[in-house]
Each structure stands twice: as C-alpha cells, then as structure tokens.
XYZ file of C-alpha atoms in Angstrom:
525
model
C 0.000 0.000 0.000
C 1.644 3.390 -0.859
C 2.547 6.091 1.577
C -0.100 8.588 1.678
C 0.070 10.776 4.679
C 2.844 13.588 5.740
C 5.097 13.177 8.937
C 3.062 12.484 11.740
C 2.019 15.187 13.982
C 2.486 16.643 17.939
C -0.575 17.926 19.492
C -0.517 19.741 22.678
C -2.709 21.272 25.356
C -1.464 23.792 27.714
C -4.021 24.878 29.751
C -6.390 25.041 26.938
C -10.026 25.485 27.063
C -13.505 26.806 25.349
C -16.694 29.282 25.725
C -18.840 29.365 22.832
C -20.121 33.050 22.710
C -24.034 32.117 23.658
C -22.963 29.619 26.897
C -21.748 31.031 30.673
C -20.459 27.346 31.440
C -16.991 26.271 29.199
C -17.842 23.366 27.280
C -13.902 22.114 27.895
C -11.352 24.161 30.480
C -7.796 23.129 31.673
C -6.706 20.695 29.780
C -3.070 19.884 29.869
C -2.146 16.400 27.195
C 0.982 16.174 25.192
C 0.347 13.224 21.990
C 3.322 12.556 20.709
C 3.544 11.718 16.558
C 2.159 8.636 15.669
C 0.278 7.632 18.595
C -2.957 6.406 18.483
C -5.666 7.666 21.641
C -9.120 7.128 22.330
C -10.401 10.121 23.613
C -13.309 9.081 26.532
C -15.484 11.201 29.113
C -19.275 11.571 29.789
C -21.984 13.328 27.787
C -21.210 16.883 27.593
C -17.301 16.681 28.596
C -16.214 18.335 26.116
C -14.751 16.061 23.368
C -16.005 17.102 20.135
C -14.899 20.623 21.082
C -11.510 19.536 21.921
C -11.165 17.581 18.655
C -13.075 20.942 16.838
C -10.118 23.022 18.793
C -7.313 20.275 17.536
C -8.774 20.197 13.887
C -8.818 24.198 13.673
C -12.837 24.128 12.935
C -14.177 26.305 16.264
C -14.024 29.722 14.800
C -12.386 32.919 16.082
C -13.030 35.190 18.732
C -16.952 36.052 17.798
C -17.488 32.795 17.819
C -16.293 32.244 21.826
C -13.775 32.895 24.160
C -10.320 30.727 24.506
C -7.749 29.827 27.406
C -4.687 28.665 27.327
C -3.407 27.361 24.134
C -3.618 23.986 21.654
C -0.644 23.212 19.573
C 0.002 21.216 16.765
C 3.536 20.949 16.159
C 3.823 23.569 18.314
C 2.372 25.921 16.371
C -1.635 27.265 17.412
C -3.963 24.786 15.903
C -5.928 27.261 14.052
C -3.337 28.329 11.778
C -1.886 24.703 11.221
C -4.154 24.833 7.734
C -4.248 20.521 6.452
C -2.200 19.314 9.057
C -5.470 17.631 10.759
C -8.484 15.528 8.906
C -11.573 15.044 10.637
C -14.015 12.623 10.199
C -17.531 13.151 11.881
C -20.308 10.986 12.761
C -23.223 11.656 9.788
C -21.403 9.878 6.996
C -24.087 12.017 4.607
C -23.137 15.471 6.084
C -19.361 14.472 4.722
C -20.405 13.913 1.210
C -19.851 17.300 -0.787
C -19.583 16.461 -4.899
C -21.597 13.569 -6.579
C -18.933 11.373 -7.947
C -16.677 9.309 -5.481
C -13.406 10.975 -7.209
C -14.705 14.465 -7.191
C -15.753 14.280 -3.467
C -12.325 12.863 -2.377
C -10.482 15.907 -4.543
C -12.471 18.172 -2.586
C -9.996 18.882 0.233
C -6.722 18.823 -1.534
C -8.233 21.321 -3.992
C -9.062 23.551 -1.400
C -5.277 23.188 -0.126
C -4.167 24.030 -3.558
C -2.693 21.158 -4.115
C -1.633 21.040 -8.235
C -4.061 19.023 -10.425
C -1.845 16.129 -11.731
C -0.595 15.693 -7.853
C -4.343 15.431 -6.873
C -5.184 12.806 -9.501
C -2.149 10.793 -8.093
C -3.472 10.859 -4.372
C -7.022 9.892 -5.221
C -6.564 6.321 -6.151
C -4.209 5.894 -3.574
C -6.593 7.189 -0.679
C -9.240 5.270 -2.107
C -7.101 2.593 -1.982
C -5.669 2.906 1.613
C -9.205 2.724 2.618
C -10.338 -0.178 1.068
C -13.202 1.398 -0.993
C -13.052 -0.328 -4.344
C -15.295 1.389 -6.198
C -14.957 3.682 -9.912
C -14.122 7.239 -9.953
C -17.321 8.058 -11.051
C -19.563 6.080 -8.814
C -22.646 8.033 -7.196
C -21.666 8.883 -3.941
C -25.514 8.711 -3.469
C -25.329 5.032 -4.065
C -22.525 4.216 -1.560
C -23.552 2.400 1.693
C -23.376 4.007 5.376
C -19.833 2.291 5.695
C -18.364 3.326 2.245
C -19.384 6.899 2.995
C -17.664 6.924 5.933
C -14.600 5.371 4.063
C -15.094 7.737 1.281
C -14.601 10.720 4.147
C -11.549 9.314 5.772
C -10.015 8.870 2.017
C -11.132 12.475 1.393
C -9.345 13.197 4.599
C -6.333 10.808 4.084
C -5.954 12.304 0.379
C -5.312 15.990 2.308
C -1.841 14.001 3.840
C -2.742 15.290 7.317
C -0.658 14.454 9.920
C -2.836 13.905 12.605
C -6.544 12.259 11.637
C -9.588 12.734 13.814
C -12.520 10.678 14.363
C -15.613 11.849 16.333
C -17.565 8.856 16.896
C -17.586 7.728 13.453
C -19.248 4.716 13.500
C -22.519 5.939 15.663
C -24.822 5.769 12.956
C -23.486 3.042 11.061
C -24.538 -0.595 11.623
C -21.958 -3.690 12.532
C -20.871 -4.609 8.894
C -20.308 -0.578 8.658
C -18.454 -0.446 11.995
C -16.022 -3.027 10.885
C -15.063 -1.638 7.574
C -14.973 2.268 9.282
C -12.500 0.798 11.888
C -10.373 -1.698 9.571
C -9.840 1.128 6.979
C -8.775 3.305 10.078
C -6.235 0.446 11.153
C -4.982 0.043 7.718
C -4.677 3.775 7.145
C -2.651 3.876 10.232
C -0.613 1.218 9.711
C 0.339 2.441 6.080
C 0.796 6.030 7.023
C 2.092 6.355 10.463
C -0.402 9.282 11.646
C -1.126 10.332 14.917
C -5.143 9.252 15.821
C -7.343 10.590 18.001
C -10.516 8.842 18.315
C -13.712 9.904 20.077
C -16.592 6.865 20.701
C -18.936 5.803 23.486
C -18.672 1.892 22.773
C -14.871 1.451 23.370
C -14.638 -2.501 22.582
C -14.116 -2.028 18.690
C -11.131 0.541 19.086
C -9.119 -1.047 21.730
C -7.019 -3.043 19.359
C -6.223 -0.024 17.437
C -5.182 2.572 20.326
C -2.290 2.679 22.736
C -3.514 5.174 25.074
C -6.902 6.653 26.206
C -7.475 9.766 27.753
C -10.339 10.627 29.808
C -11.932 14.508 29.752
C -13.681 15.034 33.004
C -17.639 16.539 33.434
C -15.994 19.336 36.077
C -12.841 19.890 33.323
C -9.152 18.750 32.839
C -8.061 14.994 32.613
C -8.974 12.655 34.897
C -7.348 9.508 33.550
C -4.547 9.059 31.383
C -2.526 6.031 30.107
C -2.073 2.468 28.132
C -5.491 0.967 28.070
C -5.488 -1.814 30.284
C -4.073 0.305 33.162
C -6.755 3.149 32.683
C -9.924 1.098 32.152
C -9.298 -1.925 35.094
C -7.445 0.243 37.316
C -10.024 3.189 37.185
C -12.799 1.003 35.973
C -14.886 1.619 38.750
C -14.327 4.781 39.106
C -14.944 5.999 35.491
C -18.249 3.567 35.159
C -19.959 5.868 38.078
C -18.819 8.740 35.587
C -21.110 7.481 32.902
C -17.925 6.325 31.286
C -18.871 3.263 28.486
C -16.236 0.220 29.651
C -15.924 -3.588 28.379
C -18.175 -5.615 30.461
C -19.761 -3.224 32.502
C -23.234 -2.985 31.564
C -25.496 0.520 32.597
C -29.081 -1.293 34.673
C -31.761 -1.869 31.907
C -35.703 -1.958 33.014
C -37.309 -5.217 34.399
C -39.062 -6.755 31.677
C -42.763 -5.457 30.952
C -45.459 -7.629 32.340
C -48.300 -6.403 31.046
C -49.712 -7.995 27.464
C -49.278 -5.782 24.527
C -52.391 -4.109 23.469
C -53.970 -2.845 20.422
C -52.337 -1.733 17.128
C -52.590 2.803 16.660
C -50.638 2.656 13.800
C -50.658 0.033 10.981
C -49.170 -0.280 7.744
C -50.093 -3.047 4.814
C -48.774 -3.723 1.695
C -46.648 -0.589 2.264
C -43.599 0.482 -0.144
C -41.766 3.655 1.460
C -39.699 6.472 -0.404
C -38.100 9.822 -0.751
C -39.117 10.784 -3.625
C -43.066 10.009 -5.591
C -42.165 6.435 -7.237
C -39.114 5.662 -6.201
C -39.438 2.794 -3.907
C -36.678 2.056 -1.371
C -38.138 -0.969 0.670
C -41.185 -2.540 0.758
C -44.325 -4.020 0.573
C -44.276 -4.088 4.136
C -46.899 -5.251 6.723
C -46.174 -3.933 10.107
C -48.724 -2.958 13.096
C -47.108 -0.733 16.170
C -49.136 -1.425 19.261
C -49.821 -0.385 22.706
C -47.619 -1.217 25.500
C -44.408 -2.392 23.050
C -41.920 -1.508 21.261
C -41.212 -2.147 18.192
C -37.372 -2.267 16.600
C -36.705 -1.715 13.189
C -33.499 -3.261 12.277
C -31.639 -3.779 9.253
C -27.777 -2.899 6.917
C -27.778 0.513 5.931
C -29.451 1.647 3.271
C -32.305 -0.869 3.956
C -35.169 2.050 4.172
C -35.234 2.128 7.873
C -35.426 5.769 8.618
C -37.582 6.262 5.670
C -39.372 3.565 6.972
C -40.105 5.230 10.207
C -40.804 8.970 8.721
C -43.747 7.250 7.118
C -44.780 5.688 9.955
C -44.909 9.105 11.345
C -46.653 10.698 8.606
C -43.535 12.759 7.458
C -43.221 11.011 3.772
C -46.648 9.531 1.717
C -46.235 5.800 1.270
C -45.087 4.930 -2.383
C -47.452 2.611 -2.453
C -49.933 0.514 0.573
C -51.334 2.110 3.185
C -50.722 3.418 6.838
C -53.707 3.788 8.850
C -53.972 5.054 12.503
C -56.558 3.167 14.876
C -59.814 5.200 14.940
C -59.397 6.970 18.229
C -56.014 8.474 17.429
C -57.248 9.619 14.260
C -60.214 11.262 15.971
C -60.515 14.388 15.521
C -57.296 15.365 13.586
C -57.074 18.110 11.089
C -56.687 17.890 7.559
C -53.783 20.039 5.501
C -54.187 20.558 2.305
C -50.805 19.656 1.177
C -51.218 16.411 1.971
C -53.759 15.625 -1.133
C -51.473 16.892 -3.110
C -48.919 14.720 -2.070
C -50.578 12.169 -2.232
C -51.664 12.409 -5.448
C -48.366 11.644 -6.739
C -48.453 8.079 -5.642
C -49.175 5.139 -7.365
C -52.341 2.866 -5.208
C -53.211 -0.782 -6.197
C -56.477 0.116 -4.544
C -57.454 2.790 -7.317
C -57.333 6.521 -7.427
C -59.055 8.658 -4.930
C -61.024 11.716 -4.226
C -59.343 13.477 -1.467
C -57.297 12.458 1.743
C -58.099 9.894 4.354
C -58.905 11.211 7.861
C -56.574 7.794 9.577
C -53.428 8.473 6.962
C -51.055 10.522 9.064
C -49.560 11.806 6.486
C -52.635 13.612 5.659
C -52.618 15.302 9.070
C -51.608 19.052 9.874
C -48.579 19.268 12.111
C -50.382 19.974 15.364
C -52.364 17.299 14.895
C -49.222 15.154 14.529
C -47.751 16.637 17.494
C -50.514 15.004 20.409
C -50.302 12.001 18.216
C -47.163 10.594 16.681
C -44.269 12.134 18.023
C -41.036 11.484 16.063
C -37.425 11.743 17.015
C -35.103 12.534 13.734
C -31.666 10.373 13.311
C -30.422 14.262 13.160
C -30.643 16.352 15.831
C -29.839 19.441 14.439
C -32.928 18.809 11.397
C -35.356 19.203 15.008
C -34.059 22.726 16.292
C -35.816 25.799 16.064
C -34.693 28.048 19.097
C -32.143 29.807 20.181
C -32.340 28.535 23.810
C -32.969 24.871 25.451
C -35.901 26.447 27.162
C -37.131 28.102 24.485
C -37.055 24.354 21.654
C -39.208 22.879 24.367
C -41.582 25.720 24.842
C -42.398 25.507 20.567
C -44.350 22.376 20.711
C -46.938 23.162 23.716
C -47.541 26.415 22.613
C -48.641 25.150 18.750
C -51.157 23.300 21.035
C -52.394 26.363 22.848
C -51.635 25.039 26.067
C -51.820 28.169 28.974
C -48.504 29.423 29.524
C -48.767 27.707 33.140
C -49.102 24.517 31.811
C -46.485 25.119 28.992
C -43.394 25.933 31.903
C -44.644 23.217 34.046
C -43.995 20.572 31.392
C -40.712 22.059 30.240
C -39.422 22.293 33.851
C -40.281 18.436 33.909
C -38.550 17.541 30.578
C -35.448 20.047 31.963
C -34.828 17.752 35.260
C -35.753 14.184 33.299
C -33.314 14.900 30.719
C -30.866 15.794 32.881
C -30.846 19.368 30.764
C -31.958 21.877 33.676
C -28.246 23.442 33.525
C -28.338 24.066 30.052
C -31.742 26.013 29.714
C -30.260 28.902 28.822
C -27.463 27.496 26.381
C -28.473 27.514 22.370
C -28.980 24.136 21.402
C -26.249 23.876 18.820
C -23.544 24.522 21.052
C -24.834 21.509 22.722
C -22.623 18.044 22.607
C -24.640 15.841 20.341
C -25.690 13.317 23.007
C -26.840 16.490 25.121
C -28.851 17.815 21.286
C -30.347 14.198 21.293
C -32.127 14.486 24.918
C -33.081 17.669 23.952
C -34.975 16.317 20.850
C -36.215 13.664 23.008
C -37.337 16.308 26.030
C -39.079 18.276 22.869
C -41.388 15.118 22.020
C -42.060 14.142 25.101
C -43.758 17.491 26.295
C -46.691 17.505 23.838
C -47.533 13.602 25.068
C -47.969 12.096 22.057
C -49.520 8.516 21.905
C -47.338 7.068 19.164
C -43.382 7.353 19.198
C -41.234 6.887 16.228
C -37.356 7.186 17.625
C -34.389 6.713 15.506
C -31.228 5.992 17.233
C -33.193 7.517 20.267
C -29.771 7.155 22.584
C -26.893 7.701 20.074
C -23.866 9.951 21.609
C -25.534 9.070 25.150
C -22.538 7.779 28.118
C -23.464 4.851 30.056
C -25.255 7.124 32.555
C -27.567 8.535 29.813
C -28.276 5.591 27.724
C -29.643 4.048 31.140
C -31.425 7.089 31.909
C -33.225 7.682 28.631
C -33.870 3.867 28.392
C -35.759 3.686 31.520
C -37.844 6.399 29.737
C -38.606 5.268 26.717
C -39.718 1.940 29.021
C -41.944 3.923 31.114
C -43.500 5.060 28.273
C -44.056 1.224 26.578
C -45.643 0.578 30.047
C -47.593 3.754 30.500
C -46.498 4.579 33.962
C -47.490 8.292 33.488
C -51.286 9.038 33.342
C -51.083 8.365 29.301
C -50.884 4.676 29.693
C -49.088 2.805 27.557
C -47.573 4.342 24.162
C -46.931 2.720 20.835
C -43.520 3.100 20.164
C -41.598 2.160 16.616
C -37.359 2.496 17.583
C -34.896 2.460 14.882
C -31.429 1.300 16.335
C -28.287 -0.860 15.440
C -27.841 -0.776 19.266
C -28.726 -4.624 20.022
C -28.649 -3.610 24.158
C -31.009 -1.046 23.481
C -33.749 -3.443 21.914
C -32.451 -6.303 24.077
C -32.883 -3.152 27.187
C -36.575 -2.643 25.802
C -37.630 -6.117 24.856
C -38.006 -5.021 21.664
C -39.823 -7.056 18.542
C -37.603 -7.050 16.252
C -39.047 -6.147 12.444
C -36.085 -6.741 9.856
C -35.603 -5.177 6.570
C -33.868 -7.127 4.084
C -30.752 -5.700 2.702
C -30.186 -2.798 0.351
C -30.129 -3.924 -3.629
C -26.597 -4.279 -4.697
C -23.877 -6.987 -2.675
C -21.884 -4.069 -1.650
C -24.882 -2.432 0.435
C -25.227 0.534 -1.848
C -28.170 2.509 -1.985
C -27.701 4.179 1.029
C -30.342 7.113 0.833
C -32.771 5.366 2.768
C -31.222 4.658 5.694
C-alpha cells in the first residue's frame, strides 16, 4: 500500500479550554495532554465533557473570537492549531453530512483542492486514498449510491488524500450498523498502519477501538483529565471509578428496566402492503406489513441503506407511502385536522387500490402538524434537522404552545422535561452549542412534552454515556408501560444498538438488505 500521509504530527494542550459566545459554562477548560507523533488515543469522558470541542479546537474548525472565548493554548507541532491549515483531517459521525460532490473521485479531490494542491498531484493521491481505505469502487460512482460504511470510508479517504498528519474521528461509526463499523474501523487500522499518523478517536462503545489505540485519555464533566494512560491500566485500574462517571467500559453494563409484564395491546398505527420512499415512485423498501401497538416496542433493524429511517418517517406521517397504506386506529385519528398539502402529495403516488377523491382522515400523512404533534411524536436520526430556538428552554416551549396550552401549563412541562433529561443546567445554552448526546435528549425532552400517543425514535440514545443511555432507556420503558397518566404508548425504535432493543424487549421487524452486494443505496437509511 503506498505512503499517503505527511510526517506524523504533535498535538498539545497547555491549559487550553472553550466558551462558545451564547454559553456562561466552558464546554472544555484546563486541559493539559501532550500526543506525541504517531500515537494512536481514544479520547473518553461523559456526555457533555467536552470532546467534540476539543477535537473541533485540535482540527482548527471552532471559529475565532466572535465565535467564543479561549484559554490557554492547543498546539500542533507547536504551532496554534488554528493556523496549522491541512495538518489535521476530521471525520464526523453523519457519513451524509461528509459527502460534498456527486462522484466518489470528485468528493475525495475536494480537500486537496481547497489546499491548492496542483491538479496532476491530486489525480495521483485519489486512487491511492481510495485505496488505503479499502473502498473499491470507480471514480465516477454516485456517492448517493454508496452504503453508510463506504461513505464513511469515502470521508476518511477524502481526509487521508489531504496528507494530514494527525486524523480525527468523532464517533464515526454511531450511525453506522456492525458490517459498517467493521469496515470504518479496519480502513482506520490500515490507514494507520500504512501512514504512520497520529489518531485521536472519540466513541462511546470502546470494545471495537481497543485493538487499534495505545492510550486513552479521559476529559472530566468538572474539566481537565482525569485519567490518562495504556489501556489496560486506565480502564481496570479506574474502571470503577470511570463507570460511576457514565464512562462506556468492556463488560460493565449501565441497569436496563425489568421486563414489561403487562400484554401488549392494540395496534394505533398500521401499515399493509406498504412500499416507502423519498421521492413520488421511487421505492426504497417494501411491501411491508407492520402494526405498532400499545404497551411495546417495536425495533426496526436492518444494513444501511435498507429504508429504515424512511421507513419510520412514514410511519410518522412525514413522507406519503409509495405505495400501501398506513392507517392510525380510529381513536387516534379522531378528531385530527386535515392540511391541504397532503392531497397533493398524495396524489403523486401510485395505489393498487385505485385513485381517490381526497385524503383519508386515519393516513397521518394527511394530518396538519399539530395534529401530529398530540399524536405521533417522532425523534429525527439528526438532531440538528429538530431545532428551532435559540435557547434549550425556548425548543421545548415551541411544541406546547402550537397546542395552545396556557402558559402555566407550557413551563410546568418544560421544567419536567429540563430535570428528566438531565438538561436543567443548560436552559439557557443555544442548542447547537450543545454536545450531540446532550442535542439528542433535547430532541427527546421536545417530544415528550406535547404527550404524544405514538413514538417513532431513531437511534433515540446515540452519543448518550453509560449514565444517559440508562437514563433515557428507563424512559422510553416507562412510556411502553404507561407509567405516566397516558398509559401505555406505541412506540416504533430504529437502532443498530442490540442492548437497546435487548434493554426494551423489543420485537424485532427486519428489513432485508439494500439492492446491490456491496450495500449501496444508502439514501434510505
């Protein structure tokens, strides 16, 4: 495999920490870590610790001073980070919000064109990243037709084609499922092995990455380091320690909810002979026969690609079935408003049953958005495609108000969501300065306080620590088993997180695999 990276790189933290301009509390303060060239650390700490911003500070990404205030100083080389222009790569967690061009050749030019790097020079360190990666596919491939896993391969070769000398990854396997996990963190290995760069890797679920690091650092909640060292020595000699910190470690498993004992009840949302899209006629999975009932959860599973998310958004009564139907049960229908966007939707699908003359009043996707809001209540695989407002307080105040609730009741079930979610502190902060872990409770506090009956969650505890992911699973159980005065929900969870279904006593519902033997077709994941 040919050499495709520059010398590897020192980065060093003096001190060093970070206010965004719309937050009081730092997100990251007094951290002092020297990583010397070529080593290879896995960068751990709870929700909200700060560890996307200190890889954001490391890869020169946070922004001058308008965009917050900075202590001490981070170093590459020894020079200030955010002047060290190529000498970092990062790789993020959304393989889609990576992709720039539509051609695989185009999109991993992108960076070394933007470094200036001469044409000919470019068209040599394509191939090669490609390559180095292990993404065997043409130069002119759709990058719209790549899989989860390739996408994320396709970043790091964008990345790896830039010859940084230290690459970052910030959880990049979160939304990817276990065949995309293993190719994400094999490519990583073999880029590593082949180019000698310094790695710094940020995930929750540490088992995959141990055989690829030599050290792991630990950020704490309060600030600065609180463990630091080969991996054995840090994660058995602290183990204890960093598990009560919310810290994910091998074989230490958060407390999951007894299992429900009451029977499952009736189906509120149903779906038969249904073929889901993005786009009028263009199916991406289906027919599908599916009910989601009362007092259970129900996990959608499947490879990337397979239509899961699109899948659920239909469910929800986001997207207009393809083809089939989805019908809500009579009494959560009742009463629900009509838009009159919907028929025209609609009308742009294809029906075995026949043409028809106008909307039905149990197709959710006929519904206006407040009457979707008491009803189905769905939680994106995106946090940031949920946020509205430029405070925490204010995201969970939009919901209850489109009901008309009295401003009494509207504060009284924010407070609630604030404490549940474990968000109270950050009521003032503006949700994208949030860690993503803290923007997913967030999205999940914003559903939860217009108690809806139905629940549609995908990847409801993605970026969540040990503490979290207990915290918000013991939720979304409490909801199955309607502990609150609602009674039981219906709830639909998209997840490649086997606890998290195992956690809920999920039924599983699989979705074959994506056409193609590589898993392309990745837009409907």
């Amino acid at each position: 495999m040919p050499t495709v990276a520059a010398s590897p790189a020192a980065v060093e933290a003096r001190g060093w920490g970070w206010r965004y301009a719309t937050r009081q509390a730092w997100a990251v303060r007094d951290v002092d870590i020297r990583i010397e060239p070529g080593e290879r650390v896995l960068l751990l700490g709870a929700s909200g610790a700060g560890k996307s911003t200190l890889l954001q500070g490391i890869g020169g990404v946070l922004g001058g001073h308008d965009e917050g205030e900075e202590l001490g100083a981070l170093l590459i080389d020894g020079v200030p980070a955010a002047t060290t222009r190529g000498r970092a790569g990062m790789v993020l967690q959304d393989p889609d919000s990576q992709t720039i061009l539509s051609r695989v050749g185009d999109d991993v030019a992108f960076g070394c064109e933007n470094l200036g790097v001469g044409r000919d020079e470019i068209w040599r360190r394509v191939p090669a990243a490609l390559d180095a990666v292990g993404l065997d596919v043409a130069l002119d491939r759709s990058t719209s037709a790549l899989s989860g896993g390739q996408k994320q391969r396709l970043a790091l070769a964008g990345v790896l084609a830039m010859r940084p000398g230290v690459v970052l990854l910030d959880e990049p396997t979160a939304n990817l499922d276990p065949v995309g996990v293993t190719e994400v963190r094999d490519a990583v290995a073999r880029v590593v092995a082949a180019t000698g760069a310094t790695l710094v890797v940020i995930e929750h679920r540490v088992d995959v990455w141990l055989p690829l690091v030599d050290r792991v650092v630990v950020l704490g909640a309060q600030g600065g380091v609180i463990a630091d060292g080969p991996p054995d020595r840090v994660l058995v000699d602290r183990g204890p320690e960093l598990a009560a910190a919310g810290v994910w470690l091998p074989g230490i498993r958060p407390p999951v909810p007894e299992r429900p004992v009451t029977a499952v009840g009736r189906s509120l949302v149903s779906a038969r002979g249904l073929v889901v899209g993005r786009s009028p006629g263009v199916p991406v999975a289906g027919p599908l026969d599916l009910d989601v009932r009362e007092g259970e959860v129900v996990g959608i599973v499947g490879a990337n690609g397979a239509g899961k998310s699109t899948l659920g958004l239909t469910l929800a009564g986001l997207l207009p079935a393809v083809e089939g139907d989805v019908r809500a049960a009579g009494e959560l229908s009742r009463g629900a408003d009509l838009t009159r966007r919907a028929f025209g939707l609609r009308a742009l699908r294809r029906r075995s049953t026949g043409p028809r003359t106008g909307p039905r009043t149990d197709d959710p996707a006929a519904w206006t958005s407040a009457s979707l809001l008491t009803r189905i209540g769905t939680v994106l695989q995106e946090p940031e495609h949920q946020l509205l407002r430029s405070t925490v307080r204010e995201e969970l105040t939009v919901g209850p108000r489109a009901l008309g609730l009295e401003e009494r009741e509207v504060a009284a079930r924010v407070d609630e969501a604030l404490v549940r979610l474990r968000l109270a502190p950050l009521a003032a902060a503006n949700p994208y300065t949030l860690s993503g872990g803290e923007k997913r409770r967030l999205t999940v506090a914003a559903m939860l306080v217009t108690r809806p009956r139905v629940l549609v969650l995908d990847e409801p505890t993605f970026g969540q620590d040990a503490r979290t992911w207990a915290e918000l699973v013991a939720i979304i159980a409490g909801l199955r088993d309607g502990v609150d005065e609602q009674g039981p929900l219906a709830i639909a969870a998209i997840s490649h997180d086997n606890e998290v279904l195992d956690a809920l006593a999920a039924r599983r519902f699989p979705l074959p695999d994506p056409v193609g033997a590589d898993g392309a077709g990745g837009a409907g994941a």
